[in-house]
Amino acid sequence: AHAVTVGSNGNISALDINGIFSSALYVKNLAPFTNGQDARDFYRVTQTDRDTATAALQAKVAASMTAALQGQLMPGQGLQSMPCTPTVTANHGVGDEAETLEVTVSQTCTAIAYNTQKFTTRATHLLTTQAMNKLGQGYTVSGNVQVTVTKATITANKTVVLLWFTTQGTYVYQLTSKAQQRIETLIAGQPRRAALRLLLQQTGIQTASINGIAENQPLPNDQTHLHLLIVLPLV
């Protein structure tokens, strides 16, 4: 049986239906109808309500967590956070009738603390070794090497920490006094254009110019009249 009248008026009392149709057929409602409700306006929880409240709280929790982890660092240590595990609960589900919604957000986080000086020193050594293998001997780092940690993980047995990082540095070729003497000997007495070609063939020299010699006149044979001016690139 179902109510024909909508709303609370459809909640008939017990035995409002009470008919005898034959000696073997009786129709009665032994219990009253319930749940018939009149139309009304009310607030309902939506997924957007929950998502908006969650996003605002997660930003605050993340900032608080970062500050708490930073506060535990010892002098000279750096921090690399790992992905956090969030937990979100609410006092009402999506679709529930409610005028207010209370959302609780918590996070479980793990972070790696490491000695920045030792880490930078080892990363710089690694980069320098790779640079020497690629460029050859005679190059030295110019300025500071930039080391950036991009990711951290812990092995399954939680005994080894792995740090992913990038390094960037500029290496310049150092012309030693012995190398300069060799270059002076090489170009002494050479015509100006030939001397320029020889200079540009030397390791570590990117550009070269010769002043004080007109056209294609030869350079002095006496090396005391040759002066090398080395200009390092800006980095």
Coordinates of C-alpha atoms in Angstrom, one line a residue:
A1 CA 0.0 0.0 0.0
H2 CA 1.2 3.5 -0.6
A3 CA -0.2 7.0 0.3
V4 CA -2.1 8.9 -2.3
T5 CA -1.9 12.2 -0.5
V6 CA 1.6 13.6 -0.4
G7 CA 3.2 15.1 2.7
S8 CA 2.4 14.5 6.3
N9 CA -1.3 14.1 5.5
G10 CA -0.5 10.8 3.9
N11 CA 0.5 9.4 7.2
I12 CA -2.8 7.6 7.9
S13 CA -3.4 6.0 11.3
A14 CA -3.6 2.3 12.0
L15 CA -6.7 0.6 10.6
D16 CA -7.6 3.6 8.4
I17 CA -7.7 0.9 5.8
N18 CA -10.1 -1.7 7.1
G19 CA -12.2 -3.6 4.6
I20 CA -13.8 -7.0 4.2
F21 CA -14.0 -8.1 0.6
S22 CA -15.1 -11.7 1.1
S23 CA -15.1 -14.4 3.8
A24 CA -11.4 -15.0 3.0
L25 CA -10.1 -11.5 2.2
Y26 CA -9.6 -8.8 4.8
V27 CA -7.5 -5.7 4.0
K28 CA -6.2 -3.7 6.9
N29 CA -3.2 -1.5 7.8
L30 CA -2.3 -2.7 11.2
A31 CA 0.4 0.0 11.6
P32 CA 0.3 3.7 10.8
F33 CA 2.0 5.1 7.7
T34 CA 5.2 7.0 8.4
N35 CA 7.8 9.2 6.7
G36 CA 5.4 11.3 4.8
Q37 CA 6.9 14.8 5.0
D38 CA 5.7 18.2 3.8
A39 CA 7.9 20.1 1.3
R40 CA 10.5 22.4 2.9
D41 CA 13.8 24.1 2.2
F42 CA 16.9 22.7 3.8
Y43 CA 20.7 22.7 3.5
R44 CA 22.4 19.6 2.1
V45 CA 26.1 18.7 2.1
T46 CA 27.7 18.7 -1.3
Q47 CA 31.1 17.4 -2.5
T48 CA 32.1 20.9 -3.2
D49 CA 31.4 21.9 0.4
R50 CA 33.7 19.1 1.6
D51 CA 36.4 19.7 -0.9
T52 CA 36.6 23.5 -0.2
A53 CA 36.9 23.0 3.5
T54 CA 39.4 20.2 3.1
A55 CA 41.7 22.3 0.7
A56 CA 41.8 25.2 3.1
L57 CA 42.6 23.0 6.0
Q58 CA 45.3 21.0 4.2
A59 CA 47.1 24.2 3.2
K60 CA 47.2 25.2 6.9
V61 CA 48.2 21.8 8.1
A62 CA 51.0 21.6 5.5
A63 CA 52.4 24.9 6.5
S64 CA 52.2 24.0 10.2
M65 CA 53.9 20.6 9.5
T66 CA 56.7 22.2 7.6
A67 CA 57.3 24.7 10.4
A68 CA 57.3 21.9 13.0
L69 CA 59.9 19.9 11.0
Q70 CA 62.1 22.9 10.4
G71 CA 62.0 23.6 14.1
Q72 CA 63.6 20.2 14.8
L73 CA 66.6 20.8 12.6
M74 CA 70.1 21.1 14.1
P75 CA 72.5 23.8 12.9
G76 CA 74.0 23.0 9.6
Q77 CA 71.2 20.6 8.6
G78 CA 69.0 20.7 5.5
L79 CA 65.5 19.2 5.2
Q80 CA 63.9 17.2 2.4
S81 CA 60.2 16.3 3.0
M82 CA 58.7 13.1 1.7
P83 CA 55.1 12.7 0.5
C84 CA 52.6 13.0 3.5
T85 CA 49.7 10.8 4.1
P86 CA 46.5 12.9 4.7
T87 CA 43.5 11.8 6.7
V88 CA 40.2 13.6 6.2
T89 CA 37.0 13.0 8.3
A90 CA 33.7 14.9 8.4
N91 CA 30.7 14.9 10.7
H92 CA 28.3 14.6 7.8
G93 CA 28.5 12.7 4.5
V94 CA 27.8 14.1 1.1
G95 CA 24.0 14.4 0.6
D96 CA 23.2 14.6 4.3
E97 CA 20.9 17.4 5.6
A98 CA 23.0 19.8 7.7
E99 CA 23.3 23.5 8.3
T100 CA 27.0 23.2 9.3
L101 CA 29.8 20.9 8.2
E102 CA 32.8 20.0 10.4
V103 CA 35.8 18.7 8.6
T104 CA 39.0 17.4 10.3
V105 CA 42.3 17.1 8.4
S106 CA 45.5 15.5 9.7
Q107 CA 48.7 14.5 8.1
T108 CA 51.4 11.9 8.8
C109 CA 54.7 13.1 7.4
T110 CA 58.3 12.0 7.2
A111 CA 61.3 14.2 6.4
I112 CA 65.0 13.6 5.9
A113 CA 67.5 15.8 7.7
Y114 CA 71.1 15.8 6.3
N115 CA 74.4 17.7 6.8
T116 CA 74.3 20.4 4.1
Q117 CA 78.1 21.0 4.1
K118 CA 79.1 17.4 3.8
F119 CA 76.4 16.8 1.2
T120 CA 77.5 19.8 -0.9
T121 CA 81.1 18.8 -0.7
R122 CA 80.4 15.2 -1.9
A123 CA 78.1 16.4 -4.6
T124 CA 80.8 19.0 -5.8
H125 CA 83.4 16.3 -5.8
L126 CA 81.2 14.0 -7.9
L127 CA 80.5 16.8 -10.4
T128 CA 84.2 17.7 -10.6
T129 CA 85.1 14.1 -11.3
Q130 CA 82.5 13.9 -14.1
A131 CA 83.8 17.2 -15.5
M132 CA 87.4 16.0 -15.5
N133 CA 86.4 12.8 -17.3
K134 CA 84.6 14.8 -20.0
L135 CA 86.7 17.9 -20.3
G136 CA 90.2 16.6 -19.3
Q137 CA 92.7 17.8 -16.8
G138 CA 93.4 21.5 -16.2
Y139 CA 89.8 22.6 -15.5
T140 CA 88.8 24.0 -12.1
V141 CA 85.4 25.1 -10.8
S142 CA 84.6 28.8 -11.1
G143 CA 82.4 30.1 -8.3
N144 CA 80.1 27.9 -6.3
V145 CA 78.5 24.7 -7.4
Q146 CA 74.7 24.8 -7.1
V147 CA 73.3 21.6 -5.4
T148 CA 69.5 21.1 -5.3
V149 CA 67.9 18.1 -3.6
T150 CA 64.8 17.0 -5.6
K151 CA 63.6 13.8 -3.9
A152 CA 64.2 11.6 -0.9
T153 CA 63.3 8.0 -0.3
I154 CA 63.9 5.3 2.4
T155 CA 64.6 1.7 1.6
A156 CA 62.1 -0.9 2.6
N157 CA 64.1 -2.0 5.7
K158 CA 64.4 1.7 6.7
T159 CA 68.2 1.5 7.0
V160 CA 69.3 3.5 4.0
V161 CA 68.2 7.0 2.9
L162 CA 68.5 7.9 -0.8
L163 CA 68.7 11.5 -1.9
W164 CA 68.1 12.6 -5.6
F165 CA 69.8 15.8 -6.5
T166 CA 71.0 18.0 -9.3
T167 CA 74.3 19.9 -9.5
Q168 CA 75.3 22.8 -11.7
G169 CA 78.7 24.5 -11.9
T170 CA 81.0 26.3 -14.3
Y171 CA 84.5 25.0 -15.0
V172 CA 87.2 27.0 -16.6
Y173 CA 90.6 26.0 -18.0
Q174 CA 93.6 27.2 -16.0
L175 CA 96.6 28.3 -18.0
T176 CA 99.5 27.6 -15.8
S177 CA 102.8 29.6 -16.0
K178 CA 104.4 26.6 -17.7
A179 CA 101.5 26.5 -20.2
Q180 CA 101.9 30.2 -20.9
Q181 CA 105.6 29.8 -21.5
R182 CA 104.9 27.0 -24.0
I183 CA 102.3 29.2 -25.8
E184 CA 104.8 32.1 -26.0
T185 CA 107.4 29.8 -27.5
L186 CA 104.9 28.5 -30.0
I187 CA 103.8 31.9 -31.4
A188 CA 107.2 33.7 -31.1
G189 CA 108.3 35.0 -34.5
Q190 CA 105.1 33.7 -36.2
P191 CA 103.1 36.0 -38.6
R192 CA 100.1 37.6 -36.9
R193 CA 97.4 35.4 -38.6
A194 CA 99.4 32.2 -38.1
A195 CA 99.9 33.1 -34.4
L196 CA 96.1 33.6 -34.0
R197 CA 95.4 30.2 -35.5
L198 CA 97.9 28.6 -33.2
L199 CA 96.3 30.3 -30.2
L200 CA 92.8 29.2 -31.0
Q201 CA 94.1 25.6 -31.3
Q202 CA 95.2 25.5 -27.7
T203 CA 93.0 23.9 -25.0
G204 CA 91.0 26.3 -23.0
I205 CA 91.3 29.3 -25.3
Q206 CA 87.9 30.3 -26.7
T207 CA 88.8 33.6 -28.4
A208 CA 92.1 35.4 -29.0
S209 CA 93.4 38.7 -30.3
I210 CA 96.9 40.2 -30.9
N211 CA 97.5 43.9 -30.3
G212 CA 100.6 45.9 -31.3
I213 CA 101.2 44.0 -34.5
A214 CA 99.9 45.5 -37.8
E215 CA 98.4 43.5 -40.6
N216 CA 100.3 40.2 -40.9
Q217 CA 103.6 41.2 -39.5
P218 CA 105.6 38.7 -37.5
L219 CA 105.6 38.7 -33.7
P220 CA 108.9 39.3 -31.9
N221 CA 111.2 36.4 -31.5
D222 CA 112.2 37.6 -28.1
Q223 CA 109.7 36.2 -25.6
T224 CA 110.4 39.0 -23.2
H225 CA 108.4 41.2 -25.7
L226 CA 105.4 38.9 -25.6
H227 CA 102.8 39.4 -22.9
L228 CA 99.8 37.2 -22.5
L229 CA 96.6 38.7 -21.0
I230 CA 94.2 36.0 -19.8
V231 CA 90.5 37.0 -19.4
L232 CA 88.2 34.6 -17.6
P233 CA 84.5 34.4 -18.7
L234 CA 81.8 35.9 -16.5
V235 CA 79.8 33.3 -14.6

